[in-house]
Amino acid sequence: MPEPFVVIGGDAAGLSAASKCKRESPDREVVVFEKGQWVSYAHCGEPYFVKGEVDRLENLLSLTPAEIEERGIDLRRGHEVVAVDPDAGTVTVEGPDGEFEQSYGDLLVATGARAVTDPIEGSGLDGAFPLHGLDDAAAIRAFLLDPSEDALADVGGEDFVDRERVERFGAMTPPETAAIVGGGYVGVEMAEALSAHGLDVHVFQRSGYLLSPFGEAVGEAVAEELREQGVTLHLDEEVARLAGADRVEHLECAGGTALDIDLAVVGVGVRPNTDLLDGTGVELGEDGAVAVDEYGETSVAGVYAAGDCAEDEHTVTGESAWVPLGLTANRAGRAVGATVAGDPTTVGSIAGTAVVKAFEQECGRVGLLEDGARDAGFEPVGETITTRSRSGYYPGAAETAVTLVADRESERLLGGSIVGTDRAAVRIDTVATALEADMTVGELERADLAYAPPFSPVWDPILVAAKVLNGKLKD
Ligand SMILES: Cc1cc2nc3c(=O)[nH]c(=O)nc-3n(C[C@H](O)[C@H](O)[C@H](O)COP(=O)(O)OP(=O)(O)OC[C@H]3O[C@@H](n4cnc5c(N)ncnc54)[C@H](O)[C@@H]3O)c2cc1C
């Protein structure tokens, strides 16, 4: 029997790998170490749990610990891996009963990423939260409750949740004014979540538009939507510090803007969790995420990395890229699980396909927009069109803005974005598929997309954008 397959991290990438390996190779011992109590959970649902659309924390679990163990996986919660020794083929683990060594045959590092809060002074104050984990979401929702309510009963997840934190925030006077530091997707989703509780919400964004990776057309539409929904935007405003005596009470920007607040969500980005690999010989890429080959194997044989802590190959550039997202983690984890079980499986490339909801607006982006394409050495040509989402005479037709970007010389499609209120987000998958197939704009223009009045105009918005961009390329 080979030494066990050891997995560090019990969420999307780690458990996808463990489950796949156990299914393909039932006799292989599979051990998963998770430092927290939560496993197999959906970060992505956290804003909707805060908003109240998701009722209880346990609804955000894909599998319970019992279900994972039923799969034959040796799951150890509350166990942090603190060192990796590839020469000895061991990891050092700190668990409830002290420190021990675990040997491995294959090792998967699936440690994810952590929220970056250090650029914002005072982000450790009570009432200032990152949103990266179910305990953060539980604490924020408890804080929003009236102290007369039973916070633990409201949030659920009693077997796993940080009870002390929930009870502490549940006992506090609920906040009335919230600052969201960072206008990325977490910031935008949290603006919607906190507005639903009647808070006066302010979003601070360092650059001139929200959702920067989605491009300007999306950012402007989202800004308009947030303002219409009563959110105050502070664009081109860099938050310098949060301040307060016991709790966060005040926010100050580098440019002098100041605001009294009683809740802050700091969503200024994430950083891959790779400290564990210092000194192991495992190479990191430019972004600090683990460099891997097409099978997710690192520079050290038998050591794999997948998910938010790892790079992948970019579909458009063919270069390594770090885009920490959910499907990427699940897919790469599953591929590594198959590979270590004896069925070599590639992790696939990533196009940075992402969607986000901003109140009524749905946004999508994929591939490279103009700035990214220029940085990658292309000569990008872009075009933004606005058209209807369904036949104009059919109820529910709404304006939809599509941006497509292509390379001038090869006419190859490089990326795109979309925004609109009527099923706009999922339309980005057409562009993602075209990128995967390396299509030119002309080829996309000739794609046989579906049409019927309730779903689309005769010319789908993506086809209209391709037609207009193709014309521009021919000029
Ligand atoms: C608020 C929020 C909303 C999101 N929304 C979306 C979305 O809508 N769409 C999308 O595609 N993506 C979204 N994401 C990103 C998505 O959740 C991640 O890409 C995905 O969870 C990554 O999975 P992972 O397994 O790599 O890492 P994680 O889910 O972070 O899991 C890593 C696990 O490793 C554990 N760990 C770390 N170090 C150690 C150690 N030394 N020993 C033991 N255990 C360790 C951690 O405790 C953690 O449980 C969102 C993320 C957040 C925070």
PDB file of N, CA, C and O and ligand atoms in Angstrom, residues 8-14 33-36 38 41 43-44 46-47 79-81 110-113 131-132 185-186 189 273 276 306-308 324-327 329, ligand 1:
ATOM      1  N   ILE A   8      -4.113  19.240   2.648  1.00  0.00           N
ATOM      2  CA  ILE A   8      -4.122  20.338   3.635  1.00  0.00           C
ATOM      3  C   ILE A   8      -5.193  21.326   3.211  1.00  0.00           C
ATOM      4  O   ILE A   8      -5.064  22.003   2.184  1.00  0.00           O
ATOM      5  N   GLY A   9      -6.277  21.402   3.980  1.00  0.00           N
ATOM      6  CA  GLY A   9      -7.378  22.318   3.662  1.00  0.00           C
ATOM      7  C   GLY A   9      -8.634  21.541   3.312  1.00  0.00           C
ATOM      8  O   GLY A   9      -8.623  20.742   2.362  1.00  0.00           O
ATOM      9  N   GLY A  10      -9.716  21.803   4.051  1.00  0.00           N
ATOM     10  CA  GLY A  10     -10.925  20.988   3.888  1.00  0.00           C
ATOM     11  C   GLY A  10     -12.073  21.724   3.240  1.00  0.00           C
ATOM     12  O   GLY A  10     -13.215  21.617   3.677  1.00  0.00           O
ATOM     13  N   ASP A  11     -11.768  22.468   2.169  1.00  0.00           N
ATOM     14  CA  ASP A  11     -12.890  23.105   1.473  1.00  0.00           C
ATOM     15  C   ASP A  11     -12.905  22.684   0.001  1.00  0.00           C
ATOM     16  O   ASP A  11     -12.627  21.527  -0.312  1.00  0.00           O
ATOM     17  N   ALA A  12     -13.175  23.635  -0.894  1.00  0.00           N
ATOM     18  CA  ALA A  12     -13.491  23.292  -2.286  1.00  0.00           C
ATOM     19  C   ALA A  12     -12.425  22.421  -2.943  1.00  0.00           C
ATOM     20  O   ALA A  12     -12.709  21.306  -3.417  1.00  0.00           O
ATOM     21  N   ALA A  13     -11.192  22.913  -2.983  1.00  0.00           N
ATOM     22  CA  ALA A  13     -10.144  22.174  -3.684  1.00  0.00           C
ATOM     23  C   ALA A  13      -9.779  20.899  -2.929  1.00  0.00           C
ATOM     24  O   ALA A  13      -9.670  19.810  -3.517  1.00  0.00           O
ATOM     25  N   GLY A  14      -9.599  21.016  -1.619  1.00  0.00           N
ATOM     26  CA  GLY A  14      -9.142  19.880  -0.811  1.00  0.00           C
ATOM     27  C   GLY A  14     -10.125  18.726  -0.817  1.00  0.00           C
ATOM     28  O   GLY A  14      -9.757  17.565  -1.060  1.00  0.00           O
ATOM     29  N   PHE A  33      -6.511  17.421   6.565  1.00  0.00           N
ATOM     30  CA  PHE A  33      -6.339  18.260   7.745  1.00  0.00           C
ATOM     31  C   PHE A  33      -6.962  19.624   7.484  1.00  0.00           C
ATOM     32  O   PHE A  33      -6.620  20.287   6.497  1.00  0.00           O
ATOM     33  N   GLU A  34      -7.864  20.032   8.342  1.00  0.00           N
ATOM     34  CA  GLU A  34      -8.494  21.359   8.239  1.00  0.00           C
ATOM     35  C   GLU A  34      -8.282  22.076   9.569  1.00  0.00           C
ATOM     36  O   GLU A  34      -8.663  21.555  10.615  1.00  0.00           O
ATOM     37  N   LYS A  35      -7.706  23.274   9.493  1.00  0.00           N
ATOM     38  CA  LYS A  35      -7.387  23.950  10.764  1.00  0.00           C
ATOM     39  C   LYS A  35      -8.625  24.482  11.480  1.00  0.00           C
ATOM     40  O   LYS A  35      -8.633  24.611  12.700  1.00  0.00           O
ATOM     41  N   GLY A  36      -9.677  24.792  10.725  1.00  0.00           N
ATOM     42  CA  GLY A  36     -10.892  25.321  11.347  1.00  0.00           C
ATOM     43  C   GLY A  36     -11.876  24.215  11.667  1.00  0.00           C
ATOM     44  O   GLY A  36     -11.542  23.022  11.633  1.00  0.00           O
ATOM     45  N   TRP A  38     -15.122  24.455  10.169  1.00  0.00           N
ATOM     46  CA  TRP A  38     -15.989  24.344   8.998  1.00  0.00           C
ATOM     47  C   TRP A  38     -15.277  23.567   7.890  1.00  0.00           C
ATOM     48  O   TRP A  38     -14.091  23.802   7.642  1.00  0.00           O
ATOM     49  N   TYR A  41     -17.625  24.156   2.726  1.00  0.00           N
ATOM     50  CA  TYR A  41     -18.559  25.275   2.866  1.00  0.00           C
ATOM     51  C   TYR A  41     -18.453  26.194   1.649  1.00  0.00           C
ATOM     52  O   TYR A  41     -17.468  26.168   0.932  1.00  0.00           O
ATOM     53  N   HIS A  43     -18.013  29.817   0.590  1.00  0.00           N
ATOM     54  CA  HIS A  43     -17.728  31.238   0.828  1.00  0.00           C
ATOM     55  C   HIS A  43     -18.712  32.095   0.034  1.00  0.00           C
ATOM     56  O   HIS A  43     -19.142  33.152   0.485  1.00  0.00           O
ATOM     57  N   CYS A  44     -18.995  31.638  -1.197  1.00  0.00           N
ATOM     58  CA  CYS A  44     -19.762  32.457  -2.145  1.00  0.00           C
ATOM     59  C   CYS A  44     -21.144  32.825  -1.612  1.00  0.00           C
ATOM     60  O   CYS A  44     -21.731  33.811  -2.054  1.00  0.00           O
ATOM     61  N   GLU A  46     -21.782  33.647   1.488  1.00  0.00           N
ATOM     62  CA  GLU A  46     -21.695  34.440   2.728  1.00  0.00           C
ATOM     63  C   GLU A  46     -22.458  35.772   2.639  1.00  0.00           C
ATOM     64  O   GLU A  46     -23.219  36.110   3.553  1.00  0.00           O
ATOM     65  N   PRO A  47     -22.317  36.555   1.529  1.00  0.00           N
ATOM     66  CA  PRO A  47     -23.078  37.808   1.477  1.00  0.00           C
ATOM     67  C   PRO A  47     -24.591  37.571   1.538  1.00  0.00           C
ATOM     68  O   PRO A  47     -25.326  38.377   2.106  1.00  0.00           O
ATOM     69  N   HIS A  79      -7.162  20.740  13.007  1.00  0.00           N
ATOM     70  CA  HIS A  79      -5.773  20.311  12.832  1.00  0.00           C
ATOM     71  C   HIS A  79      -5.090  21.221  11.825  1.00  0.00           C
ATOM     72  O   HIS A  79      -5.461  21.223  10.636  1.00  0.00           O
ATOM     73  N   GLU A  80      -4.089  21.962  12.283  1.00  0.00           N
ATOM     74  CA  GLU A  80      -3.370  22.867  11.387  1.00  0.00           C
ATOM     75  C   GLU A  80      -2.026  22.257  10.992  1.00  0.00           C
ATOM     76  O   GLU A  80      -1.243  21.844  11.863  1.00  0.00           O
ATOM     77  N   VAL A  81      -1.770  22.208   9.708  1.00  0.00           N
ATOM     78  CA  VAL A  81      -0.453  21.759   9.241  1.00  0.00           C
ATOM     79  C   VAL A  81       0.486  22.957   9.347  1.00  0.00           C
ATOM     80  O   VAL A  81       0.222  24.019   8.773  1.00  0.00           O
ATOM     81  N   ALA A 110      -4.013  22.724  -0.337  1.00  0.00           N
ATOM     82  CA  ALA A 110      -5.283  23.363  -0.752  1.00  0.00           C
ATOM     83  C   ALA A 110      -5.695  24.325   0.345  1.00  0.00           C
ATOM     84  O   ALA A 110      -6.795  24.269   0.893  1.00  0.00           O
ATOM     85  N   THR A 111      -4.762  25.214   0.674  1.00  0.00           N
ATOM     86  CA  THR A 111      -4.908  26.088   1.847  1.00  0.00           C
ATOM     87  C   THR A 111      -5.662  27.378   1.550  1.00  0.00           C
ATOM     88  O   THR A 111      -5.852  28.197   2.449  1.00  0.00           O
ATOM     89  N   GLY A 112      -6.056  27.594   0.295  1.00  0.00           N
ATOM     90  CA  GLY A 112      -6.874  28.757  -0.034  1.00  0.00           C
ATOM     91  C   GLY A 112      -6.134  30.078   0.073  1.00  0.00           C
ATOM     92  O   GLY A 112      -4.906  30.154  -0.058  1.00  0.00           O
ATOM     93  N   ALA A 113      -6.918  31.113   0.303  1.00  0.00           N
ATOM     94  CA  ALA A 113      -6.366  32.473   0.420  1.00  0.00           C
ATOM     95  C   ALA A 113      -6.929  33.095   1.694  1.00  0.00           C
ATOM     96  O   ALA A 113      -7.831  32.546   2.314  1.00  0.00           O
ATOM     97  N   LEU A 131     -14.582  39.599   5.141  1.00  0.00           N
ATOM     98  CA  LEU A 131     -15.617  38.572   4.908  1.00  0.00           C
ATOM     99  C   LEU A 131     -14.925  37.429   4.201  1.00  0.00           C
ATOM    100  O   LEU A 131     -14.827  37.393   2.974  1.00  0.00           O
ATOM    101  N   HIS A 132     -14.389  36.524   5.016  1.00  0.00           N
ATOM    102  CA  HIS A 132     -13.689  35.378   4.436  1.00  0.00           C
ATOM    103  C   HIS A 132     -13.859  34.189   5.367  1.00  0.00           C
ATOM    104  O   HIS A 132     -12.944  33.811   6.094  1.00  0.00           O
ATOM    105  N   TYR A 185     -15.976  42.599  -5.915  1.00  0.00           N
ATOM    106  CA  TYR A 185     -17.250  41.879  -5.882  1.00  0.00           C
ATOM    107  C   TYR A 185     -17.765  41.659  -4.470  1.00  0.00           C
ATOM    108  O   TYR A 185     -18.972  41.730  -4.227  1.00  0.00           O
ATOM    109  N   VAL A 186     -16.882  41.459  -3.507  1.00  0.00           N
ATOM    110  CA  VAL A 186     -17.352  41.289  -2.125  1.00  0.00           C
ATOM    111  C   VAL A 186     -17.976  42.591  -1.627  1.00  0.00           C
ATOM    112  O   VAL A 186     -19.045  42.593  -1.002  1.00  0.00           O
ATOM    113  N   GLU A 189     -21.439  43.055  -3.300  1.00  0.00           N
ATOM    114  CA  GLU A 189     -22.439  42.130  -2.748  1.00  0.00           C
ATOM    115  C   GLU A 189     -22.812  42.527  -1.319  1.00  0.00           C
ATOM    116  O   GLU A 189     -23.970  42.421  -0.912  1.00  0.00           O
ATOM    117  N   ASN A 273      -2.456  31.564   0.703  1.00  0.00           N
ATOM    118  CA  ASN A 273      -1.867  31.015   1.942  1.00  0.00           C
ATOM    119  C   ASN A 273      -0.740  30.051   1.580  1.00  0.00           C
ATOM    120  O   ASN A 273      -0.990  28.855   1.345  1.00  0.00           O
ATOM    121  N   LEU A 276       3.374  28.295   4.676  1.00  0.00           N
ATOM    122  CA  LEU A 276       3.695  26.922   5.058  1.00  0.00           C
ATOM    123  C   LEU A 276       4.794  26.302   4.195  1.00  0.00           C
ATOM    124  O   LEU A 276       5.495  25.383   4.614  1.00  0.00           O
ATOM    125  N   ALA A 306      -3.710  23.270  -5.403  1.00  0.00           N
ATOM    126  CA  ALA A 306      -4.930  23.562  -6.167  1.00  0.00           C
ATOM    127  C   ALA A 306      -5.774  24.580  -5.425  1.00  0.00           C
ATOM    128  O   ALA A 306      -5.708  24.684  -4.195  1.00  0.00           O
ATOM    129  N   GLY A 307      -6.568  25.322  -6.190  1.00  0.00           N
ATOM    130  CA  GLY A 307      -7.503  26.278  -5.594  1.00  0.00           C
ATOM    131  C   GLY A 307      -6.886  27.655  -5.422  1.00  0.00           C
ATOM    132  O   GLY A 307      -5.952  28.037  -6.140  1.00  0.00           O
ATOM    133  N   ASP A 308      -7.387  28.386  -4.444  1.00  0.00           N
ATOM    134  CA  ASP A 308      -6.997  29.798  -4.266  1.00  0.00           C
ATOM    135  C   ASP A 308      -5.525  29.994  -3.919  1.00  0.00           C
ATOM    136  O   ASP A 308      -5.029  31.118  -3.984  1.00  0.00           O
ATOM    137  N   PRO A 324      -8.317  33.539  -8.147  1.00  0.00           N
ATOM    138  CA  PRO A 324      -8.920  32.658  -7.144  1.00  0.00           C
ATOM    139  C   PRO A 324     -10.439  32.636  -7.212  1.00  0.00           C
ATOM    140  O   PRO A 324     -11.096  33.549  -6.722  1.00  0.00           O
ATOM    141  N   LEU A 325     -11.003  31.592  -7.804  1.00  0.00           N
ATOM    142  CA  LEU A 325     -12.456  31.476  -7.940  1.00  0.00           C
ATOM    143  C   LEU A 325     -12.915  30.032  -7.703  1.00  0.00           C
ATOM    144  O   LEU A 325     -12.115  29.096  -7.743  1.00  0.00           O
ATOM    145  N   GLY A 326     -14.222  29.902  -7.484  1.00  0.00           N
ATOM    146  CA  GLY A 326     -14.787  28.646  -7.013  1.00  0.00           C
ATOM    147  C   GLY A 326     -14.665  27.462  -7.961  1.00  0.00           C
ATOM    148  O   GLY A 326     -14.230  26.375  -7.551  1.00  0.00           O
ATOM    149  N   LEU A 327     -15.049  27.644  -9.219  1.00  0.00           N
ATOM    150  CA  LEU A 327     -14.977  26.503 -10.136  1.00  0.00           C
ATOM    151  C   LEU A 327     -13.529  26.038 -10.309  1.00  0.00           C
ATOM    152  O   LEU A 327     -13.244  24.846 -10.340  1.00  0.00           O
ATOM    153  N   ALA A 329     -11.153  26.083  -8.231  1.00  0.00           N
ATOM    154  CA  ALA A 329     -10.723  25.293  -7.072  1.00  0.00           C
ATOM    155  C   ALA A 329     -11.310  23.881  -7.131  1.00  0.00           C
ATOM    156  O   ALA A 329     -10.603  22.881  -6.956  1.00  0.00           O
TER     157      ALA A 329
HETATM  158  C1  LIG B   1     -17.225  36.317   0.370  1.00  0.00           C
HETATM  159  C2  LIG B   1     -16.760  35.492  -0.790  1.00  0.00           C
HETATM  160  C3  LIG B   1     -17.584  35.343  -1.893  1.00  0.00           C
HETATM  161  C4  LIG B   1     -17.138  34.579  -2.990  1.00  0.00           C
HETATM  162  N1  LIG B   1     -17.972  34.471  -4.083  1.00  0.00           N
HETATM  163  C5  LIG B   1     -17.547  33.753  -5.151  1.00  0.00           C
HETATM  164  C6  LIG B   1     -18.389  33.586  -6.280  1.00  0.00           C
HETATM  165  O1  LIG B   1     -19.513  34.101  -6.317  1.00  0.00           O
HETATM  166  N2  LIG B   1     -17.906  32.866  -7.333  1.00  0.00           N
HETATM  167  C7  LIG B   1     -16.667  32.279  -7.319  1.00  0.00           C
HETATM  168  O2  LIG B   1     -16.283  31.626  -8.292  1.00  0.00           O
HETATM  169  N3  LIG B   1     -15.860  32.388  -6.240  1.00  0.00           N
HETATM  170  C8  LIG B   1     -16.277  33.111  -5.159  1.00  0.00           C
HETATM  171  N4  LIG B   1     -15.460  33.206  -4.059  1.00  0.00           N
HETATM  172  C9  LIG B   1     -14.146  32.517  -4.084  1.00  0.00           C
HETATM  173  C10 LIG B   1     -14.304  31.038  -3.724  1.00  0.00           C
HETATM  174  O3  LIG B   1     -15.005  30.922  -2.527  1.00  0.00           O
HETATM  175  C11 LIG B   1     -12.918  30.429  -3.593  1.00  0.00           C
HETATM  176  O4  LIG B   1     -12.310  30.502  -4.856  1.00  0.00           O
HETATM  177  C12 LIG B   1     -12.933  28.974  -3.132  1.00  0.00           C
HETATM  178  O5  LIG B   1     -13.533  28.843  -1.868  1.00  0.00           O
HETATM  179  C13 LIG B   1     -11.492  28.452  -3.052  1.00  0.00           C
HETATM  180  O6  LIG B   1     -11.474  27.170  -2.500  1.00  0.00           O
HETATM  181  P1  LIG B   1     -10.155  26.620  -1.819  1.00  0.00           P
HETATM  182  O7  LIG B   1     -10.474  25.243  -1.372  1.00  0.00           O
HETATM  183  O8  LIG B   1      -8.995  26.837  -2.696  1.00  0.00           O
HETATM  184  O9  LIG B   1      -9.886  27.593  -0.572  1.00  0.00           O
HETATM  185  P2  LIG B   1     -10.768  27.874   0.714  1.00  0.00           P
HETATM  186  O10 LIG B   1     -12.214  27.765   0.414  1.00  0.00           O
HETATM  187  O11 LIG B   1     -10.290  29.166   1.274  1.00  0.00           O
HETATM  188  O12 LIG B   1     -10.360  26.695   1.697  1.00  0.00           O
HETATM  189  C14 LIG B   1      -9.058  26.551   2.190  1.00  0.00           C
HETATM  190  C15 LIG B   1      -9.144  25.838   3.523  1.00  0.00           C
HETATM  191  O13 LIG B   1      -7.817  25.530   3.966  1.00  0.00           O
HETATM  192  C16 LIG B   1      -7.755  25.688   5.377  1.00  0.00           C
HETATM  193  N5  LIG B   1      -6.350  25.866   5.747  1.00  0.00           N
HETATM  194  C17 LIG B   1      -5.539  26.898   5.414  1.00  0.00           C
HETATM  195  N6  LIG B   1      -4.292  26.698   5.891  1.00  0.00           N
HETATM  196  C18 LIG B   1      -4.306  25.511   6.546  1.00  0.00           C
HETATM  197  C19 LIG B   1      -3.338  24.756   7.255  1.00  0.00           C
HETATM  198  N7  LIG B   1      -2.083  25.184   7.367  1.00  0.00           N
HETATM  199  N8  LIG B   1      -3.699  23.571   7.814  1.00  0.00           N
HETATM  200  C20 LIG B   1      -4.984  23.118   7.691  1.00  0.00           C
HETATM  201  N9  LIG B   1      -5.944  23.800   7.047  1.00  0.00           N
HETATM  202  C21 LIG B   1      -5.622  24.972   6.461  1.00  0.00           C
HETATM  203  C22 LIG B   1      -8.621  26.913   5.613  1.00  0.00           C
HETATM  204  O14 LIG B   1      -9.058  26.975   6.961  1.00  0.00           O
HETATM  205  C23 LIG B   1      -9.756  26.698   4.617  1.00  0.00           C
HETATM  206  O15 LIG B   1     -10.850  26.013   5.193  1.00  0.00           O
HETATM  207  C24 LIG B   1     -15.877  33.949  -2.951  1.00  0.00           C
HETATM  208  C25 LIG B   1     -15.053  34.086  -1.812  1.00  0.00           C
HETATM  209  C26 LIG B   1     -15.479  34.859  -0.752  1.00  0.00           C
HETATM  210  C27 LIG B   1     -14.590  35.002   0.456  1.00  0.00           C
END
